[in-house]
Coordinates of C-alpha atoms in Angstrom, one line a residue:
M1 CA -0.1 0.1 -0.2
V2 CA 2.8 3.1 1.0
G3 CA 4.7 2.1 -2.3
F4 CA 1.2 2.6 -4.0
M5 CA 0.3 5.7 -2.2
K6 CA 4.2 6.9 -3.1
Q7 CA 2.4 6.3 -6.6
A8 CA -0.8 7.9 -6.4
T9 CA 1.3 11.1 -5.1
M10 CA 3.5 11.7 -8.4
V11 CA 0.7 11.2 -10.4
I12 CA -1.4 13.4 -8.7
L13 CA 1.0 15.9 -9.1
F14 CA 2.0 14.9 -12.5
V15 CA -1.8 14.8 -13.6
A16 CA -3.0 17.5 -12.0
L17 CA 0.0 20.6 -13.4
G18 CA -1.5 20.1 -16.7
A19 CA -5.6 20.4 -15.6
T20 CA -6.4 24.1 -15.1
N21 CA -10.2 24.4 -16.6
L22 CA -12.8 21.7 -15.8
H23 CA -14.1 22.3 -12.5
A24 CA -16.8 19.9 -11.0
G25 CA -17.4 23.0 -8.7
D26 CA -19.5 24.6 -11.5
A27 CA -22.7 24.9 -8.6
K28 CA -25.1 25.2 -12.1
S29 CA -24.8 22.4 -13.5
E30 CA -24.9 20.2 -10.3
K31 CA -27.9 17.0 -10.2
A32 CA -30.3 16.6 -7.1
A33 CA -28.7 14.8 -4.2
P34 CA -29.7 10.4 -5.0
K35 CA -32.3 9.9 -2.0
S36 CA -30.5 6.0 -2.3
G37 CA -28.5 3.9 -4.6
F38 CA -24.6 3.6 -4.7
R39 CA -24.0 7.2 -4.9
A40 CA -26.3 8.3 -1.7
E41 CA -24.0 5.6 -0.2
I42 CA -20.8 7.8 -1.3
L43 CA -22.2 11.0 -0.8
W44 CA -23.3 9.5 3.2
Q45 CA -19.3 8.3 3.3
L46 CA -18.1 11.6 2.5
D47 CA -19.9 13.3 4.6
D48 CA -18.9 11.5 7.2
V49 CA -15.5 11.3 6.9
Q50 CA -14.7 14.9 6.4
K51 CA -16.7 16.6 9.5
K52 CA -14.7 13.8 11.1
T53 CA -11.5 15.2 9.2
E54 CA -12.1 19.2 9.6
E55 CA -13.0 18.5 13.2
L56 CA -9.5 16.4 13.3
A57 CA -7.2 19.4 11.5
E58 CA -8.9 22.1 13.5
A59 CA -8.3 20.2 17.2
V60 CA -4.4 20.0 16.2
P61 CA -2.5 22.9 17.6
T62 CA -1.4 25.0 15.5
E63 CA 2.2 24.1 17.2
K64 CA 1.7 20.1 16.0
Y65 CA 1.4 20.3 12.3
S66 CA 4.7 19.4 12.1
W67 CA 5.1 16.8 14.0
R68 CA 5.8 12.9 12.5
P69 CA 5.8 9.7 13.9
A70 CA 9.2 9.0 12.6
D71 CA 11.4 10.1 10.1
G72 CA 10.6 9.9 6.2
V73 CA 7.1 10.1 7.2
R74 CA 4.6 12.0 6.7
S75 CA 3.7 14.7 8.9
I76 CA 0.5 15.7 10.6
S77 CA 0.5 18.7 8.1
E78 CA 2.0 16.1 5.3
V79 CA -0.8 14.2 5.9
Y80 CA -3.6 16.8 5.5
M81 CA -2.2 18.1 2.2
H82 CA -2.3 14.9 0.7
V83 CA -5.7 14.6 1.3
V84 CA -6.3 17.4 -0.7
G85 CA -3.9 16.3 -3.5
A86 CA -5.6 13.3 -3.9
N87 CA -9.8 14.9 -3.9
Y88 CA -9.0 16.2 -6.6
F89 CA -6.8 13.5 -8.0
F90 CA -9.3 11.3 -7.7
M91 CA -11.3 12.9 -9.9
T92 CA -9.3 12.9 -12.5
F93 CA -10.3 9.1 -12.8
L94 CA -13.3 10.1 -13.4
G95 CA -12.6 12.9 -16.2
V96 CA -13.3 15.5 -14.1
K97 CA -9.6 17.9 -13.6
P98 CA -9.0 20.2 -11.1
P99 CA -10.5 23.8 -11.2
M100 CA -6.7 24.9 -10.6
K101 CA -2.6 24.2 -11.6
M102 CA -1.4 22.1 -8.8
D103 CA 1.6 22.7 -6.8
P104 CA 3.7 18.9 -7.2
G105 CA 5.3 20.3 -3.7
M106 CA 2.6 21.2 -1.4
E107 CA 3.1 18.4 0.5
K108 CA 6.3 19.9 2.1
T109 CA 5.5 23.7 1.1
V110 CA 1.5 24.2 2.2
T111 CA 2.3 24.1 6.2
D112 CA 0.4 25.8 7.5
K113 CA -2.2 25.7 9.4
A114 CA -4.4 28.1 8.9
E115 CA -4.6 27.6 5.2
I116 CA -4.2 23.4 5.3
T117 CA -8.1 23.7 7.1
K118 CA -9.0 26.7 4.4
M119 CA -8.4 23.9 1.7
L120 CA -9.6 20.6 3.4
K121 CA -13.5 21.4 2.7
P122 CA -13.2 22.9 -1.2
S123 CA -11.4 19.7 -1.9
F124 CA -14.0 17.7 -0.3
D125 CA -16.5 19.8 -2.6
H126 CA -15.4 18.6 -6.0
V127 CA -15.4 15.5 -4.6
R128 CA -19.3 16.2 -3.9
T129 CA -20.6 18.4 -7.1
A130 CA -18.2 15.7 -9.3
V131 CA -20.5 12.5 -7.3
L132 CA -23.7 14.3 -8.0
N133 CA -22.8 15.5 -11.5
L134 CA -22.8 11.2 -12.4
S135 CA -25.8 9.0 -13.3
D136 CA -26.4 5.3 -11.6
K137 CA -25.6 4.2 -15.6
D138 CA -22.0 6.3 -15.4
L139 CA -21.0 4.2 -12.6
D140 CA -20.1 1.3 -15.0
K141 CA -18.3 4.0 -17.2
K142 CA -14.9 1.8 -17.5
A143 CA -12.3 4.3 -16.4
D144 CA -8.1 3.2 -16.4
M145 CA -6.7 3.5 -12.9
F146 CA -2.9 3.0 -12.2
G147 CA -2.8 1.8 -15.6
N148 CA -5.1 -1.4 -14.3
A149 CA -9.1 -1.1 -15.9
T150 CA -12.1 -0.2 -13.4
T151 CA -15.1 1.0 -13.4
Y152 CA -16.8 4.8 -12.2
R153 CA -17.4 2.9 -9.4
N154 CA -14.9 1.7 -8.0
V155 CA -13.3 4.9 -8.4
L156 CA -15.7 6.0 -6.0
V157 CA -14.9 3.2 -3.4
T158 CA -11.0 3.5 -3.9
E159 CA -11.6 7.1 -3.6
I160 CA -13.4 6.9 -0.3
A161 CA -11.2 4.1 1.5
H162 CA -8.6 6.0 1.0
L163 CA -10.2 9.0 2.5
H164 CA -11.1 6.9 5.8
E165 CA -7.0 4.8 5.6
H166 CA -6.2 8.8 6.6
L167 CA -8.8 9.5 8.9
G168 CA -7.0 6.9 10.8
Q169 CA -4.4 8.3 10.4
S170 CA -4.6 11.0 11.8
I171 CA -6.3 10.1 14.4
A172 CA -3.8 7.6 15.5
Y173 CA -1.6 10.9 15.1
A174 CA -3.9 13.2 17.3
R175 CA -3.9 11.1 20.4
M176 CA 0.4 10.2 20.2
N177 CA -0.4 14.0 20.7
D178 CA -3.4 13.9 23.4
V179 CA -5.8 15.3 21.2
V180 CA -9.2 13.8 21.2
P181 CA -10.8 13.3 18.3
P182 CA -13.8 16.1 18.5
W183 CA -16.4 13.1 17.8
T184 CA -14.9 11.1 20.4
A185 CA -14.7 14.4 23.6
A186 CA -18.3 14.8 22.7
E187 CA -19.4 11.5 23.4
Q188 CA -16.7 10.9 26.8
A189 CA -19.0 14.4 27.6
A190 CA -22.3 13.1 27.5
A191 CA -22.2 10.2 29.2
A192 CA -20.0 12.2 32.1
K193 CA -23.4 14.7 32.0
K194 CA -25.8 11.6 31.8
D195 CA -23.8 9.8 34.8
G196 CA -23.9 12.8 36.9
K197 CA -20.0 13.5 36.9

């Protein structure tokens, strides 16, 4: 998986460099959100992982953004910037280009918490709009992902799996820095209140 992610990062940056004009976030082109079916389930997963990722990114103190568990491993800021880049990149497999040129070194150069947290939401919105602009029939369209023949459906599954992978990584990073995930802290506070503590 590590090799795959290194390859994915390189492809993200090179492919995205040439993409400048098509943007999935054009609200006028969005279709109505599906109420059931595969796309509805993907959107539910996307909403959940986005909320948790953004909450956790806000909860981690600014001074911890440069923290990494070991040399050669992504720092906290690099993980979040990897998520940003990947959100734009995976949609290129569906023919949706990023709205701007992507900096190939952004994982290393964008390290400011305020800038990173500001970039997360539009990247998730880009994925959401791409999903909304698909039809159920589009899910069976053929796609080439990392040189493998697949479908649009599997591209979306891979995108969601990738997001959850890095959410889990971010949770581990946060806990190693004594940051309790906000949703867990809220559950603990509610339980304590219920118990009268």
